[in-house]
PDB file of C-alpha atoms in Angstrom:
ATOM      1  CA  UNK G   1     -28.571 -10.284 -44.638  1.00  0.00           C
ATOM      2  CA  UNK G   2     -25.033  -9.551 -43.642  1.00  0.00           C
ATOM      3  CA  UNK G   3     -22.777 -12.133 -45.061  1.00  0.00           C
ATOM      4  CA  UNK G   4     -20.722 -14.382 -42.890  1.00  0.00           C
ATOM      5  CA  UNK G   5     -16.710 -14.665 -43.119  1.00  0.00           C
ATOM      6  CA  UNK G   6     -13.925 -16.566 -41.576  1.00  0.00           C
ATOM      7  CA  UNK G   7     -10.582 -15.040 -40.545  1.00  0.00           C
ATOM      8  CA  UNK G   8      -7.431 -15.664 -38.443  1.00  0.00           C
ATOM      9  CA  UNK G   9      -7.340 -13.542 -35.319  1.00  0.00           C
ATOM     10  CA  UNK G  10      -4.115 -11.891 -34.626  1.00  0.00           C
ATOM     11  CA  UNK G  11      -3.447 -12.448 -30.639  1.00  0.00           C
ATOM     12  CA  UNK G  12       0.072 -13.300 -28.777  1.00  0.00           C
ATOM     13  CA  UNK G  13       1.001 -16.071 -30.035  1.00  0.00           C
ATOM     14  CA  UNK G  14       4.862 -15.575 -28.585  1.00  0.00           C
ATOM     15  CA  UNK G  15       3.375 -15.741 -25.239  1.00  0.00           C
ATOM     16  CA  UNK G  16       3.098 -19.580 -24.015  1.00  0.00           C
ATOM     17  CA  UNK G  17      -0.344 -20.042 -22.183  1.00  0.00           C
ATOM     18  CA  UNK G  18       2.133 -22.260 -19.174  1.00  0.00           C
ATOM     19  CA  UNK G  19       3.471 -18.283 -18.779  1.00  0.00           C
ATOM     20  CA  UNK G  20       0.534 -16.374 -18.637  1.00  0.00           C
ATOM     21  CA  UNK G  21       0.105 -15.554 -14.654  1.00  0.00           C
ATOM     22  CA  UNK G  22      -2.178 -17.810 -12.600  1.00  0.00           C
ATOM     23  CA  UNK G  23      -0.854 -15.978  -9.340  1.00  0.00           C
ATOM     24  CA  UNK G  24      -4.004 -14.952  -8.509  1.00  0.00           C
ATOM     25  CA  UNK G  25      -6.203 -18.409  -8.907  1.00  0.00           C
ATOM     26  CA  UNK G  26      -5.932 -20.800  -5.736  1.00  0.00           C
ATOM     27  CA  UNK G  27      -6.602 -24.432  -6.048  1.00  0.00           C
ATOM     28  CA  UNK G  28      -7.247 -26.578  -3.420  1.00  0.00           C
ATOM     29  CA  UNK G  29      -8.047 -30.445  -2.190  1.00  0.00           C
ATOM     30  CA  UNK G  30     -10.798 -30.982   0.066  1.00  0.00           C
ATOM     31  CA  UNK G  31      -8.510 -33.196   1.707  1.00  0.00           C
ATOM     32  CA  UNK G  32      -5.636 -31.205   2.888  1.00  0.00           C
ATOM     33  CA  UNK G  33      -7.330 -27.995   3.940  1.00  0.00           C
ATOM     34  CA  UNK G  34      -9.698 -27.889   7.584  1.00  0.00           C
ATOM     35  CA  UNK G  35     -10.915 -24.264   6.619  1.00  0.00           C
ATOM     36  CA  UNK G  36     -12.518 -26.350   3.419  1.00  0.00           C
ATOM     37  CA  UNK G  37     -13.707 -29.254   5.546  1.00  0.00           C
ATOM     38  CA  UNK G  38     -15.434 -26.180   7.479  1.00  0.00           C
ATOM     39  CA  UNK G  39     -16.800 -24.848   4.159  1.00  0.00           C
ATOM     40  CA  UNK G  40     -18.337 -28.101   3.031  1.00  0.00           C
ATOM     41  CA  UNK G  41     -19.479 -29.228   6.763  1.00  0.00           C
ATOM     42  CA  UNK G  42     -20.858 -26.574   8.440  1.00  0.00           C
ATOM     43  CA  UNK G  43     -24.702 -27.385   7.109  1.00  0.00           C
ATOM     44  CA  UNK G  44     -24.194 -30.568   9.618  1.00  0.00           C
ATOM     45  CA  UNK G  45     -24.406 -28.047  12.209  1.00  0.00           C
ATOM     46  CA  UNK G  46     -26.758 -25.526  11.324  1.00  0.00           C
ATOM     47  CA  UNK G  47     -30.508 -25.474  13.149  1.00  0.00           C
ATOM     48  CA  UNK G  48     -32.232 -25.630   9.806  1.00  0.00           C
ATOM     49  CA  UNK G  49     -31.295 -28.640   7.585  1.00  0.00           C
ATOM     50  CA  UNK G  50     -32.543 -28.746   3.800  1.00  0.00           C
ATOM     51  CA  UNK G  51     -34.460 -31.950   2.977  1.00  0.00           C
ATOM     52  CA  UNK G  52     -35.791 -31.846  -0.227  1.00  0.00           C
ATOM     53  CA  UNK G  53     -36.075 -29.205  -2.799  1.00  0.00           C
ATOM     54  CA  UNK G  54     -38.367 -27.931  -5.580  1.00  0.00           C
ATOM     55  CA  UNK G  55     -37.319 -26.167  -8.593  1.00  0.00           C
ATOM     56  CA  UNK G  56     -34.481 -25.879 -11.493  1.00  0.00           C
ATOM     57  CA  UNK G  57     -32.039 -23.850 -12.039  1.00  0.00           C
ATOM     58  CA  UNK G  58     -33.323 -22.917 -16.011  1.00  0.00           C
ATOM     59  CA  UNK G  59     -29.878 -21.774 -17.144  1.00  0.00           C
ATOM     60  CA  UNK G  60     -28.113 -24.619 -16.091  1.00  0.00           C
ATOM     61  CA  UNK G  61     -29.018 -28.294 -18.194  1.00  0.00           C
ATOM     62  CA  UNK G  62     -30.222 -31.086 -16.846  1.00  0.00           C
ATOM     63  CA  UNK G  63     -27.039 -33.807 -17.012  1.00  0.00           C
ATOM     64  CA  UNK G  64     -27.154 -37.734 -17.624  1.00  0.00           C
ATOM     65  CA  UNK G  65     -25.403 -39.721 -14.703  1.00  0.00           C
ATOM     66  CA  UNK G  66     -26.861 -43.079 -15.719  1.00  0.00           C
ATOM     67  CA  UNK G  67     -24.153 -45.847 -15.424  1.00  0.00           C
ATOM     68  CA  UNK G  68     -24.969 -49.559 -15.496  1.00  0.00           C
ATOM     69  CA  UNK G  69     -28.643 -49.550 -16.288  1.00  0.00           C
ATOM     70  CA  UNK G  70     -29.106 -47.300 -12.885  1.00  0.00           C
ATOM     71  CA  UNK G  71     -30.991 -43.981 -13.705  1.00  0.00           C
ATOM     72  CA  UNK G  72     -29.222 -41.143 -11.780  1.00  0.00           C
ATOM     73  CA  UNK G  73     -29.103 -37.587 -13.346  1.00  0.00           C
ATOM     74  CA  UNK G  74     -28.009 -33.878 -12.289  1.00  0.00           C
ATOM     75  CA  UNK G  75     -29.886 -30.653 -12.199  1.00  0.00           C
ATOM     76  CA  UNK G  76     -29.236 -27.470  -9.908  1.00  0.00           C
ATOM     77  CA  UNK G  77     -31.640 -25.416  -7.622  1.00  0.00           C
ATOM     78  CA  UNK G  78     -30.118 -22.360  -6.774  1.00  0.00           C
ATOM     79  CA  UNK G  79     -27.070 -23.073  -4.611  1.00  0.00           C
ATOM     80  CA  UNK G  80     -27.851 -26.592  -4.438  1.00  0.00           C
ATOM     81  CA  UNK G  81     -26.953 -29.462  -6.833  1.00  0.00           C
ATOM     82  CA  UNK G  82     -29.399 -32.345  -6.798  1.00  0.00           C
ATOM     83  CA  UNK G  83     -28.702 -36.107  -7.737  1.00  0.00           C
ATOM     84  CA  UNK G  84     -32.098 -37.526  -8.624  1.00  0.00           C
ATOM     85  CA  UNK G  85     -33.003 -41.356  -9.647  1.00  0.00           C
ATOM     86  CA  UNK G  86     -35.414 -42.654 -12.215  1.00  0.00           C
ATOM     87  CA  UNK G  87     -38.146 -42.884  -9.757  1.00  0.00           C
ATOM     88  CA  UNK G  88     -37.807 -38.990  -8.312  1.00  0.00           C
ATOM     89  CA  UNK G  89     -38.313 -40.326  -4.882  1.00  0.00           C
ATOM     90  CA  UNK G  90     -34.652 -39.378  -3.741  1.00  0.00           C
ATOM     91  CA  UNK G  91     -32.070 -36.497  -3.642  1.00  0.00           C
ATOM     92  CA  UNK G  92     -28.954 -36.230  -3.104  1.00  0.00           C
ATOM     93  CA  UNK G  93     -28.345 -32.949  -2.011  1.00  0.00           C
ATOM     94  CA  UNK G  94     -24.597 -31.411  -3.316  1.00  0.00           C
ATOM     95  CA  UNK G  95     -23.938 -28.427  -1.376  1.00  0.00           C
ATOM     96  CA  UNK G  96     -21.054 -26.159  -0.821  1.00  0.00           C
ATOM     97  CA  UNK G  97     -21.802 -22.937  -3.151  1.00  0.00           C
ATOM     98  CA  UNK G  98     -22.892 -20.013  -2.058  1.00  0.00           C
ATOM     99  CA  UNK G  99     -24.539 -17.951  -4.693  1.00  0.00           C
ATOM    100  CA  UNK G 100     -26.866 -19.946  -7.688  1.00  0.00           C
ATOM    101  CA  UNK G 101     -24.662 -22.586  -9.469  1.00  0.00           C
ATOM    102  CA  UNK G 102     -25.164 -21.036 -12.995  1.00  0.00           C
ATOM    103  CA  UNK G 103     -22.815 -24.022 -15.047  1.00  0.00           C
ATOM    104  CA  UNK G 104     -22.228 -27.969 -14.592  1.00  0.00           C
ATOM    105  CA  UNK G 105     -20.331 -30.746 -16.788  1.00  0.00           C
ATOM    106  CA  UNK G 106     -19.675 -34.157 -16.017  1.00  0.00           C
ATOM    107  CA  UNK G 107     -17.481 -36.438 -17.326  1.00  0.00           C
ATOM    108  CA  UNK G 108     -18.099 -39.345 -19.991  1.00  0.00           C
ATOM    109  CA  UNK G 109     -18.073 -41.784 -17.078  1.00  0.00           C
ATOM    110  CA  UNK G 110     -20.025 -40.207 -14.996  1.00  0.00           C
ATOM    111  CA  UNK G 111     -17.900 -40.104 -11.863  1.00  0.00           C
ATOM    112  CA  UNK G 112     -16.675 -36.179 -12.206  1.00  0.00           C
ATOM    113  CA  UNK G 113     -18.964 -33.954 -11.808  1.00  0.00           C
ATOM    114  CA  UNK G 114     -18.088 -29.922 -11.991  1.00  0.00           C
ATOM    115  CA  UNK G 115     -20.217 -27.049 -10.624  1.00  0.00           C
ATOM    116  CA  UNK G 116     -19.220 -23.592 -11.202  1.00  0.00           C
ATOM    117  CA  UNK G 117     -21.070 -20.288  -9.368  1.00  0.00           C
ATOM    118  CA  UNK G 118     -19.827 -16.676 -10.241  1.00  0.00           C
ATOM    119  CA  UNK G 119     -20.809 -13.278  -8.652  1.00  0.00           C
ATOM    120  CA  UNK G 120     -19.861 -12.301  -5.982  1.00  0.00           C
ATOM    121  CA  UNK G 121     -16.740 -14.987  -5.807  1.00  0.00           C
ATOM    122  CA  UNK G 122     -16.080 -17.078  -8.930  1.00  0.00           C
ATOM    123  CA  UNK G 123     -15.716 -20.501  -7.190  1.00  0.00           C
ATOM    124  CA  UNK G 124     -15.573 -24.207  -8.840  1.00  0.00           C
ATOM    125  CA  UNK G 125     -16.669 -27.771  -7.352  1.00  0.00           C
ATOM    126  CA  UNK G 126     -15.337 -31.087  -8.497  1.00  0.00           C
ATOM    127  CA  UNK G 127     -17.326 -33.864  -6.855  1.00  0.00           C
ATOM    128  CA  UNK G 128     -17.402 -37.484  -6.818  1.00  0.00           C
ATOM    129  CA  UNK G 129     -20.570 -38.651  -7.825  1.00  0.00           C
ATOM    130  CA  UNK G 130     -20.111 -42.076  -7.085  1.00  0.00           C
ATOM    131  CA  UNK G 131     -20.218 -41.027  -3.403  1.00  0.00           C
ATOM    132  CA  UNK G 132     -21.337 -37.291  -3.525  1.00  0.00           C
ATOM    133  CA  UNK G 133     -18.534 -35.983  -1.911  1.00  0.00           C
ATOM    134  CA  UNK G 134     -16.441 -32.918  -3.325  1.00  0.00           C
ATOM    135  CA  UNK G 135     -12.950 -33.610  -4.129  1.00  0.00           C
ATOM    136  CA  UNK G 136     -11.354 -30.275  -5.123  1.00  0.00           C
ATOM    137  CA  UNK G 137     -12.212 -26.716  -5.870  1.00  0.00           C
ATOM    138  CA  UNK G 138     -11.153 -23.556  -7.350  1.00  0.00           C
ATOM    139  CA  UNK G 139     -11.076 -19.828  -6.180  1.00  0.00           C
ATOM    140  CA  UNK G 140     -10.624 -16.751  -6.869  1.00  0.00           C
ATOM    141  CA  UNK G 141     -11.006 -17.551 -10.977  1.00  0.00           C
ATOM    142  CA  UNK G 142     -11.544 -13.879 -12.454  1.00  0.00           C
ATOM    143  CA  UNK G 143     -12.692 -10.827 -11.593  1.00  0.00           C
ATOM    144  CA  UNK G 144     -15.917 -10.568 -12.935  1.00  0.00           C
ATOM    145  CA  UNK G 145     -17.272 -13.927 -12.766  1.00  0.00           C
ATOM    146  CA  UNK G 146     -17.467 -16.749 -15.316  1.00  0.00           C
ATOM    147  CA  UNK G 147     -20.108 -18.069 -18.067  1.00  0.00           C
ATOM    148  CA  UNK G 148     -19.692 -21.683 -18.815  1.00  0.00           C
ATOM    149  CA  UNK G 149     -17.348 -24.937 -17.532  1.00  0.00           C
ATOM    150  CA  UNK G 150     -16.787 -27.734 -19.370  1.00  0.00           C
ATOM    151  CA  UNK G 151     -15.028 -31.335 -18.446  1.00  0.00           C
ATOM    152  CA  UNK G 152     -13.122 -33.269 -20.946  1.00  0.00           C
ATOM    153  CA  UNK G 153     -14.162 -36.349 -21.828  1.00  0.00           C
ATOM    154  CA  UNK G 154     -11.615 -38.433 -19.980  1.00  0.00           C
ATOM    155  CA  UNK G 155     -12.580 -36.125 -17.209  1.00  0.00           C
ATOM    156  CA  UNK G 156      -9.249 -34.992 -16.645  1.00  0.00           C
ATOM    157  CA  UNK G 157      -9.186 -31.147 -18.192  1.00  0.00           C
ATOM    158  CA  UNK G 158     -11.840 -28.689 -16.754  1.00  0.00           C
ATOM    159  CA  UNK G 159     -12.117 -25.894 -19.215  1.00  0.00           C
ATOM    160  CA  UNK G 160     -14.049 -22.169 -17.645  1.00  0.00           C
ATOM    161  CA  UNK G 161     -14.630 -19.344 -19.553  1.00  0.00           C
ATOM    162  CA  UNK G 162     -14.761 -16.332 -18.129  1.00  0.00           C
ATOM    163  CA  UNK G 163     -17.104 -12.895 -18.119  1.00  0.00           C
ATOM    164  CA  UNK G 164     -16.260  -9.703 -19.975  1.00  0.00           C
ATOM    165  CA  UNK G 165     -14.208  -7.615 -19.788  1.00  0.00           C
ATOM    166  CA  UNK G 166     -10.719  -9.296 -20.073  1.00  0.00           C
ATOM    167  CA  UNK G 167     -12.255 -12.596 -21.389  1.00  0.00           C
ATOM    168  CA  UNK G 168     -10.279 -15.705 -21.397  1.00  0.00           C
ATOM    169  CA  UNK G 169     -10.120 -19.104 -21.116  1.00  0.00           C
ATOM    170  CA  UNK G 170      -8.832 -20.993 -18.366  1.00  0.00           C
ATOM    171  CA  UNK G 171      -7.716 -24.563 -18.441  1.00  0.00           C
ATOM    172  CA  UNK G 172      -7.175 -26.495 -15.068  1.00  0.00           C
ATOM    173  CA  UNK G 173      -5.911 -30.041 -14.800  1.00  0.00           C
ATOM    174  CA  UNK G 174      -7.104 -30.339 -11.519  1.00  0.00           C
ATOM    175  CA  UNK G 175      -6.177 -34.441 -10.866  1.00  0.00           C
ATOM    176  CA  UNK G 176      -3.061 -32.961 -10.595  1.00  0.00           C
ATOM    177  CA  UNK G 177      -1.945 -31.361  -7.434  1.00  0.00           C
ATOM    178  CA  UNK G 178       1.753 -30.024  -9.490  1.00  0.00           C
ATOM    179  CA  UNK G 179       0.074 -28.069 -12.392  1.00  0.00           C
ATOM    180  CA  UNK G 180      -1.562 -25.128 -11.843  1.00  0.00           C
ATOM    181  CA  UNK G 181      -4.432 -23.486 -14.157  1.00  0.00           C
ATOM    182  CA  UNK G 182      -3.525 -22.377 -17.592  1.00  0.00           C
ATOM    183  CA  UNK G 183      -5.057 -19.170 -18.534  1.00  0.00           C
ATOM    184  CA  UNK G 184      -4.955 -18.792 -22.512  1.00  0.00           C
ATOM    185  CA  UNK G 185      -4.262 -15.474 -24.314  1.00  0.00           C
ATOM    186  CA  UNK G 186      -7.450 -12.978 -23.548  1.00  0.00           C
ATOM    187  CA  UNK G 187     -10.059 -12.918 -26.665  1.00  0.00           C
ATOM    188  CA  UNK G 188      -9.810 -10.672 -28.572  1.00  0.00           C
ATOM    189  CA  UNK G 189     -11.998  -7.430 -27.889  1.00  0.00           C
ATOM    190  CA  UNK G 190     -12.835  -6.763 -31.512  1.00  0.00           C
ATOM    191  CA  UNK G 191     -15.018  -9.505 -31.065  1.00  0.00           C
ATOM    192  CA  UNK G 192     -18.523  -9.309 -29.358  1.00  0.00           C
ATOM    193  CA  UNK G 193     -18.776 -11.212 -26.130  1.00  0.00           C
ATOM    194  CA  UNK G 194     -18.024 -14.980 -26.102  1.00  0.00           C
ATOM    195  CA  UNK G 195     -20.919 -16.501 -24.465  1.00  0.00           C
ATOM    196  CA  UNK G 196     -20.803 -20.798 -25.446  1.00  0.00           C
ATOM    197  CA  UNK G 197     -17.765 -22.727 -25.140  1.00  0.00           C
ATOM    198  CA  UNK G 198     -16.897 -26.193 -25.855  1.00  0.00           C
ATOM    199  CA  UNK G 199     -13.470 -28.673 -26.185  1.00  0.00           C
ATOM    200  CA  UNK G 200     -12.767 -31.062 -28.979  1.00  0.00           C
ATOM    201  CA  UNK G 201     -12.437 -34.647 -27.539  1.00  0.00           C
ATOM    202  CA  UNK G 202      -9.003 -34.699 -28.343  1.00  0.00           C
ATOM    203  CA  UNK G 203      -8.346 -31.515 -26.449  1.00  0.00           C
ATOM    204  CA  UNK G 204      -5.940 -30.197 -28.636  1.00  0.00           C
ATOM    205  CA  UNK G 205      -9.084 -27.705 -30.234  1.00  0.00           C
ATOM    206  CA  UNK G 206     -11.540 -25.571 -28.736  1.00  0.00           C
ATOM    207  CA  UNK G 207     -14.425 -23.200 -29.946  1.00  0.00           C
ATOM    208  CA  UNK G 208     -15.976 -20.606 -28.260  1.00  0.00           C
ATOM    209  CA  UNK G 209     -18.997 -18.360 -29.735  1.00  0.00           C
ATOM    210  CA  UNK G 210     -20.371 -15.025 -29.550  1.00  0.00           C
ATOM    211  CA  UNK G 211     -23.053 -13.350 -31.684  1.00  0.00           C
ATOM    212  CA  UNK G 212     -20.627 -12.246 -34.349  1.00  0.00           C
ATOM    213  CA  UNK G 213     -18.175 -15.022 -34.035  1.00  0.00           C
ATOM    214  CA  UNK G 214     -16.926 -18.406 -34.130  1.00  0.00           C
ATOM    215  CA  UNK G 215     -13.027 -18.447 -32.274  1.00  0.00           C
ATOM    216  CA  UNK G 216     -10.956 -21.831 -32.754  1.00  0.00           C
ATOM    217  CA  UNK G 217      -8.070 -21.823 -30.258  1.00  0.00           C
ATOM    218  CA  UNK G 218      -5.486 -24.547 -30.736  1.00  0.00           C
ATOM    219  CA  UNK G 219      -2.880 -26.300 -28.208  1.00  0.00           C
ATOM    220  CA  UNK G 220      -0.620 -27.161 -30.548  1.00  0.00           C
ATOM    221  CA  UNK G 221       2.480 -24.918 -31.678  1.00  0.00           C
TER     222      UNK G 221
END
């Protein structure tokens, strides 16, 4: 059995992530764009309107939206993200993606909720759970799609990792309409393909893993 090591990874550490181009990602509020009002509205007007819906999304886990002793929890069905209750006699239907939602997060209160899709367009919903209405999305993310989105815990940072080749990691503070995304150095490609991702509480560490590796990246100089 091959034996397992730990080492620093050389990568640009001159470059400042705030420098690394984000020309190509667009950000937007649901409330300052009618083309997105379109996006989001347009099942209101279609001949065919989805009801209820049967199914999981395996890939994607099934997240806790409990909050004061009312049973509420998240799961995806292709396109569509569902709000259940305890009783699994309602659904809140969350809909605005295109192709199968294939990551979610919520925050530790339970209000943000993030849903990510990625082929053909790499495209990111933040909703409000507490009325089931999306607040803010993200475009145009990388070229060959994503794997995995996390929220911090004060539901402030969304962290996405992206799909090989070119894989990096893109942090988006996306409560606030000045600051665009972050995209950290690309990971290295002596290292097999990152495919988990997660952010310290703190969010001054992160860890991403592959089948040959464990990376720590660090936000502080």
């Amino acid at each position: 059995m091959a034996s397992s090591s730990a080492k620093s990874i050389q990568t640009n550490d001159d470059i400042l992530p705030s420098l690394l181009s984000t020309d190509n990602i667009s950000t937007q509020s649901t409330s300052r764009s009618r083309s997105n009002e379109d996006l989001f509205q347009n099942y209101q007007y279609s001949c065919l309107s989805l009801s209820w819906t049967i199914g999981i999304n395996s890939n994607v886990p099934l997240l806790n939206l409990s909050v004061t002793g009312k049973t509420r929890y998240f799961y995806a069905v292709g396109n569509v993200g569902i709000i259940g209750t305890g009783s699994g006699k309602a659904q809140t239907l969350l809909q605005g993606h295109i192709s199968n939602i294939i990551s979610a997060a919520v925050s530790h209160d339970k209000q943000w909720l993030v849903t990510a899709e990625s082929v053909p367009e790499t495209f990111l919903i933040v909703w409000n759970t507490f009325t089931s209405k999306p607040v803010k999305y993200l475009t145009n993310i990388h070229e060959t799609g994503l794997i995995r989105v996390y929220i911090s815990r004060d539901g402030k940072l969304i962290s996405i990792l992206t799909e090989i080749p070119d894989q990096k990691i893109i942090l988006w503070r996306w409560s606030n309409n000045d600051v665009s995304p972050i995209v950290l150095p690309v990971i290295p490609i002596v290292c097999e393909r990152q495919s988990w991702f997660i952010m310290i509480e703190d969010r001054s560490f992160f860890c991403s893993i592959g089948t040959d590796s464990v990376i720590f990246y660090s936000m502080l100089k």
